mmCIF file of C-alpha atoms in Angstrom:
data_model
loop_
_atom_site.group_PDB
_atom_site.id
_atom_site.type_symbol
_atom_site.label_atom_id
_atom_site.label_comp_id
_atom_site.label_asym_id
_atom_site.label_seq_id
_atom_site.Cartn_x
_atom_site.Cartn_y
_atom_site.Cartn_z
ATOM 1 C CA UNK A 1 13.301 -5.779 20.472
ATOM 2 C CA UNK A 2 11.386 -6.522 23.577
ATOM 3 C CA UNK A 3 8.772 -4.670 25.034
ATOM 4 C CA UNK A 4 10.105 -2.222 28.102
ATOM 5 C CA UNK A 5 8.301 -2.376 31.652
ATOM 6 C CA UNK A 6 8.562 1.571 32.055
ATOM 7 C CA UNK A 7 9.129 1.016 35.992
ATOM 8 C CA UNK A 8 12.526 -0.398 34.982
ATOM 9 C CA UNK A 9 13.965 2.713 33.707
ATOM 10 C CA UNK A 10 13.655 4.062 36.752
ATOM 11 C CA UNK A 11 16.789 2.258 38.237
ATOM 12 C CA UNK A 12 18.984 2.647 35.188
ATOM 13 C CA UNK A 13 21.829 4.873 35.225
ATOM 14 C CA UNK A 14 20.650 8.296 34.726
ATOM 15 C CA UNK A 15 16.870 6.735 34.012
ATOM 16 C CA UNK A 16 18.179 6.048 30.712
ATOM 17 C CA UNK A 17 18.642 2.920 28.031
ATOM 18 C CA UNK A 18 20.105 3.097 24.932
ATOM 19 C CA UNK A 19 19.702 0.180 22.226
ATOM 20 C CA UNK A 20 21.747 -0.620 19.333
ATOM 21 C CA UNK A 21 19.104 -1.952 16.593
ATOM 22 C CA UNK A 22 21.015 -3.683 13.648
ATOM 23 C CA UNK A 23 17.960 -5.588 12.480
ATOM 24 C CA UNK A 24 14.860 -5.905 10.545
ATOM 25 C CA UNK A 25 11.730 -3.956 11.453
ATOM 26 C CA UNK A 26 9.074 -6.389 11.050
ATOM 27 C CA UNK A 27 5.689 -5.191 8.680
ATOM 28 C CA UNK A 28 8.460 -3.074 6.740
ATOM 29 C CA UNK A 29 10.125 -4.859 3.840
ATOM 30 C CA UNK A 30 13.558 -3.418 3.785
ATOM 31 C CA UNK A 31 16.675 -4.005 1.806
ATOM 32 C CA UNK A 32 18.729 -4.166 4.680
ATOM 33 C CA UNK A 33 18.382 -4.076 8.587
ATOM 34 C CA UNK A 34 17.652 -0.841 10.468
ATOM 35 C CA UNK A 35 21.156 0.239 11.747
ATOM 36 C CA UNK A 36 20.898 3.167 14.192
ATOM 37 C CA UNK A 37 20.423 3.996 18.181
ATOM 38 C CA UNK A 38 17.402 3.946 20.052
ATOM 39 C CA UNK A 39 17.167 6.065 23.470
ATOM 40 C CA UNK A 40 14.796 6.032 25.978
ATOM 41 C CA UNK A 41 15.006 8.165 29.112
ATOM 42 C CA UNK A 42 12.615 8.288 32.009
ATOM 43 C CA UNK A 43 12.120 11.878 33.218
ATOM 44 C CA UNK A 44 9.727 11.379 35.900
ATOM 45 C CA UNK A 45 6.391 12.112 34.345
ATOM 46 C CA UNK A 46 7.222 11.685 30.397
ATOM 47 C CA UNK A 47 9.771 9.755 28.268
ATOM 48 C CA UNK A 48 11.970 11.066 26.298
ATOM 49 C CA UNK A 49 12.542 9.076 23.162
ATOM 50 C CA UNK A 50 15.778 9.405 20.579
ATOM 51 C CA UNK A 51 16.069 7.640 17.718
ATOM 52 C CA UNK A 52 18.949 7.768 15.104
ATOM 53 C CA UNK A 53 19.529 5.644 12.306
ATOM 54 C CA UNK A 54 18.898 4.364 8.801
ATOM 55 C CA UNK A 55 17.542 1.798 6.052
ATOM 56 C CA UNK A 56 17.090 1.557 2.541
ATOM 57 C CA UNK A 57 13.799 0.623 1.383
ATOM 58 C CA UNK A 58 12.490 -0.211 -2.364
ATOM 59 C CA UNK A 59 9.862 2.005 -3.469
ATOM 60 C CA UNK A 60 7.644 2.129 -6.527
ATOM 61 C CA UNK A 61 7.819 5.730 -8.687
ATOM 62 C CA UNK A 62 4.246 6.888 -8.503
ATOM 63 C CA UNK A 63 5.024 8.674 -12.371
ATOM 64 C CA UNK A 64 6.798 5.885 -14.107
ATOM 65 C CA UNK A 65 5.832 2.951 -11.638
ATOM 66 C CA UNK A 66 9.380 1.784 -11.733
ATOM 67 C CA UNK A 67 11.361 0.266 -9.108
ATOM 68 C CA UNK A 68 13.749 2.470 -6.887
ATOM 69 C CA UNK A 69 15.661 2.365 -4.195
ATOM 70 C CA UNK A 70 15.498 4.602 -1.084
ATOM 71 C CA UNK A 71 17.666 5.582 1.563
ATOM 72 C CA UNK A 72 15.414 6.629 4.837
ATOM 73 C CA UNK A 73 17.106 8.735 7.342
ATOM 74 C CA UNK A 74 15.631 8.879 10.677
ATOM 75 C CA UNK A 75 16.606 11.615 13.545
ATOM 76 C CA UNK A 76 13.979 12.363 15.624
ATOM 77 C CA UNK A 77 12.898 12.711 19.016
ATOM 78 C CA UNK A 78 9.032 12.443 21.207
ATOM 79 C CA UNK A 79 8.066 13.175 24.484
ATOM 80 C CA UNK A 80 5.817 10.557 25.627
ATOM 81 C CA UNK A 81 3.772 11.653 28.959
ATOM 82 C CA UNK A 82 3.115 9.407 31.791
ATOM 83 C CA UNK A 83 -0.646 9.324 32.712
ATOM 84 C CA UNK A 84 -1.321 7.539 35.798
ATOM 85 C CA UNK A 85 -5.427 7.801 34.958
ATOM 86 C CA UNK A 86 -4.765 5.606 31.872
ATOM 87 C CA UNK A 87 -4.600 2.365 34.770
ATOM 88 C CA UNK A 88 -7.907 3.180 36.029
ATOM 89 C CA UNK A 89 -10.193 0.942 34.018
ATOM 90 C CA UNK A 90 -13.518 2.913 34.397
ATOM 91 C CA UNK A 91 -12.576 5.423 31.165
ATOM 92 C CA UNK A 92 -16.214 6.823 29.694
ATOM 93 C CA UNK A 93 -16.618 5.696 25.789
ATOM 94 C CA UNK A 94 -17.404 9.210 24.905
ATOM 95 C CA UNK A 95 -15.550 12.282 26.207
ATOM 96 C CA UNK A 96 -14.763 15.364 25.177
ATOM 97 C CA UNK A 97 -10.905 16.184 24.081
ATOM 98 C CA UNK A 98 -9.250 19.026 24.042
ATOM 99 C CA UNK A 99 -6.319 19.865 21.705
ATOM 100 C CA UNK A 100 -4.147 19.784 25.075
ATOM 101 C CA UNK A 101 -5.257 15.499 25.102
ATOM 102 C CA UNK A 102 -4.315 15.134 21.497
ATOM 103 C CA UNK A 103 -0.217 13.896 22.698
ATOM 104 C CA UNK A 104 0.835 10.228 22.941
ATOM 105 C CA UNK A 105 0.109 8.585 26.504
ATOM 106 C CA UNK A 106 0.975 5.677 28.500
ATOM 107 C CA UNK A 107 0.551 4.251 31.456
ATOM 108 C CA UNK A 108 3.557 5.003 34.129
ATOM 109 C CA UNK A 109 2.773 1.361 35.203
ATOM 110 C CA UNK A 110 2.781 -0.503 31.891
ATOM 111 C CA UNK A 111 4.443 -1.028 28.858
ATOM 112 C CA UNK A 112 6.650 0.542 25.851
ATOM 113 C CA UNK A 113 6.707 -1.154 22.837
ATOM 114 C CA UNK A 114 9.397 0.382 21.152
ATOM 115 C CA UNK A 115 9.648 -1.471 18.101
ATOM 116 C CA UNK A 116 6.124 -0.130 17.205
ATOM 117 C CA UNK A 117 7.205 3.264 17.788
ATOM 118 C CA UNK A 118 10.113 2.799 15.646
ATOM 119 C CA UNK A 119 8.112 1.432 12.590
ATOM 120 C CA UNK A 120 5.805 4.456 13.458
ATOM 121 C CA UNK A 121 8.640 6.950 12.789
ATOM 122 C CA UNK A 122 10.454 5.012 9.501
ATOM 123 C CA UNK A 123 6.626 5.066 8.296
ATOM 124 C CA UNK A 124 6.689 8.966 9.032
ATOM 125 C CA UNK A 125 10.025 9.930 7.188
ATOM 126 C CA UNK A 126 8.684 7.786 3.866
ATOM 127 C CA UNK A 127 8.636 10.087 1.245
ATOM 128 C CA UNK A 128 4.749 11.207 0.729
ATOM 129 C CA UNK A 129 5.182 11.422 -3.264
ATOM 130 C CA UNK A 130 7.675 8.552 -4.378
ATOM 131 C CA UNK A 131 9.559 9.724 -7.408
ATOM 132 C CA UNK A 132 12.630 7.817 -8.517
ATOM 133 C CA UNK A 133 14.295 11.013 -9.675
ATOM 134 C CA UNK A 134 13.618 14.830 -10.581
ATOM 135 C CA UNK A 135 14.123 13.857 -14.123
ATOM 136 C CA UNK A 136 11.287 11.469 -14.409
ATOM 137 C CA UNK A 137 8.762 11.341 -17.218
ATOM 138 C CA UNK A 138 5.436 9.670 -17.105
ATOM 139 C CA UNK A 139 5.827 6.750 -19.991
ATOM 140 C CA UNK A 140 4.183 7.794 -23.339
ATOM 141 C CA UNK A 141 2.284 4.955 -25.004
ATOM 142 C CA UNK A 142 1.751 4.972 -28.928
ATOM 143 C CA UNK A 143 -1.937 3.544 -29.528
ATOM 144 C CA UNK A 144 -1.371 3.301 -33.493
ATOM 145 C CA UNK A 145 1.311 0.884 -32.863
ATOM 146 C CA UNK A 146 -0.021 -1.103 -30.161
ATOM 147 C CA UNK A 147 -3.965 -1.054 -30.715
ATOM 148 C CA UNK A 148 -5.289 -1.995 -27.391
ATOM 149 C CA UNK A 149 -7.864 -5.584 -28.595
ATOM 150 C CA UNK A 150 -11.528 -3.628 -28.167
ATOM 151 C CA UNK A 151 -14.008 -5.647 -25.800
ATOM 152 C CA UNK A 152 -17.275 -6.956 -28.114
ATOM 153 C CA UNK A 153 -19.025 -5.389 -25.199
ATOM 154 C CA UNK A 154 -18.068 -1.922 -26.871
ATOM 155 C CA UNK A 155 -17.591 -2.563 -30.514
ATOM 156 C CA UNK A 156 -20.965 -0.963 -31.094
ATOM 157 C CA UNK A 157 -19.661 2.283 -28.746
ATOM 158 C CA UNK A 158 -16.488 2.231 -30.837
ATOM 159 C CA UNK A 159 -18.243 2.331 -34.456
ATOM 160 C CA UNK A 160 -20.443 5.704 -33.187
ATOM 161 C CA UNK A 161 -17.312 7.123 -31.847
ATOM 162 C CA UNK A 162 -16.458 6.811 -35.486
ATOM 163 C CA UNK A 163 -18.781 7.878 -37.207
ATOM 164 C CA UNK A 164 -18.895 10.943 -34.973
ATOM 165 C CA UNK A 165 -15.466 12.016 -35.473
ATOM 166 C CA UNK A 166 -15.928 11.799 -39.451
#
């Protein structure tokens, strides 16, 4: 995906463009390519932003640390406003910012880079704790069978430990 000159959408049919996306998002390692819609319609002062589609990723369980696949479902939609102050190059370092500043901005003269906001929003439907199923158990290790080899470092540690629990 190429990066949009917002000015163009202007003189598209009803401001709008709509991309098919059957590929790979690139900085997310995916199983197969992102299939799914993007839209993108200019509404004067914002743009609207669709997106519809799906992937499966391979996640690690954060219980059992196996391997699992993942299906990630995206429908969602942002408003992106239009700022025409975000040109002006004279913006203080410090500033105070209301709640009202804290939305996504652009410039109505520059550029969208869609495929960033795409990997933004497959980042945001990622499940936040990765379990491979509702069944899973954490793995229970037997230390009489396997004795873990002790470091000489704390072979003296180990004999008081010992001696304490006698």
């Amino acid at each position: 995906m190429q990066s949009l000159y917002i000015p163009h959408l202007l003189q598209l049919v009803e401001r709008t463009q709509t991309i098919l996306i059957d590929d790979f998002i690139p900085g997310l390692d995916t199983l197969m390519p992102f299939r799914g819609t993007l839209s993108i319609r200019h509404g004067g002062t914002f743009l609207a932003m669709k997106v519809k589609g799906e992937t499966i990723i391979t996640l690690i369980c954060d219980r059992c640390v196996q391997q699992y696949n993942h299906r990630i479902v995206v429908d969602t939609s942002e408003i992106i406003w239009l700022d025409k102050n975000l040109s002006l190059p004279e913006i203080p370092q410090e500033r105070k910012v209301s709640s009202e500043d804290l939305s996504e901005t652009l410039s109505p003269d520059g550029h969208l880079n869609s495929e960033t906001w795409l990997y933004e929003q497959l980042s945001l439907a990622m499940p936040l704790r990765r379990l491979c199923g509702k069944n899973c158990q954490q793995p229970i290790y037997d230390c009489a069978q396997n004795p873990s080899p002790i470091d000489n470092r704390w072979a003296s540690l180990e004999c008081l430990k010992q001696k304490l629990s006698q």
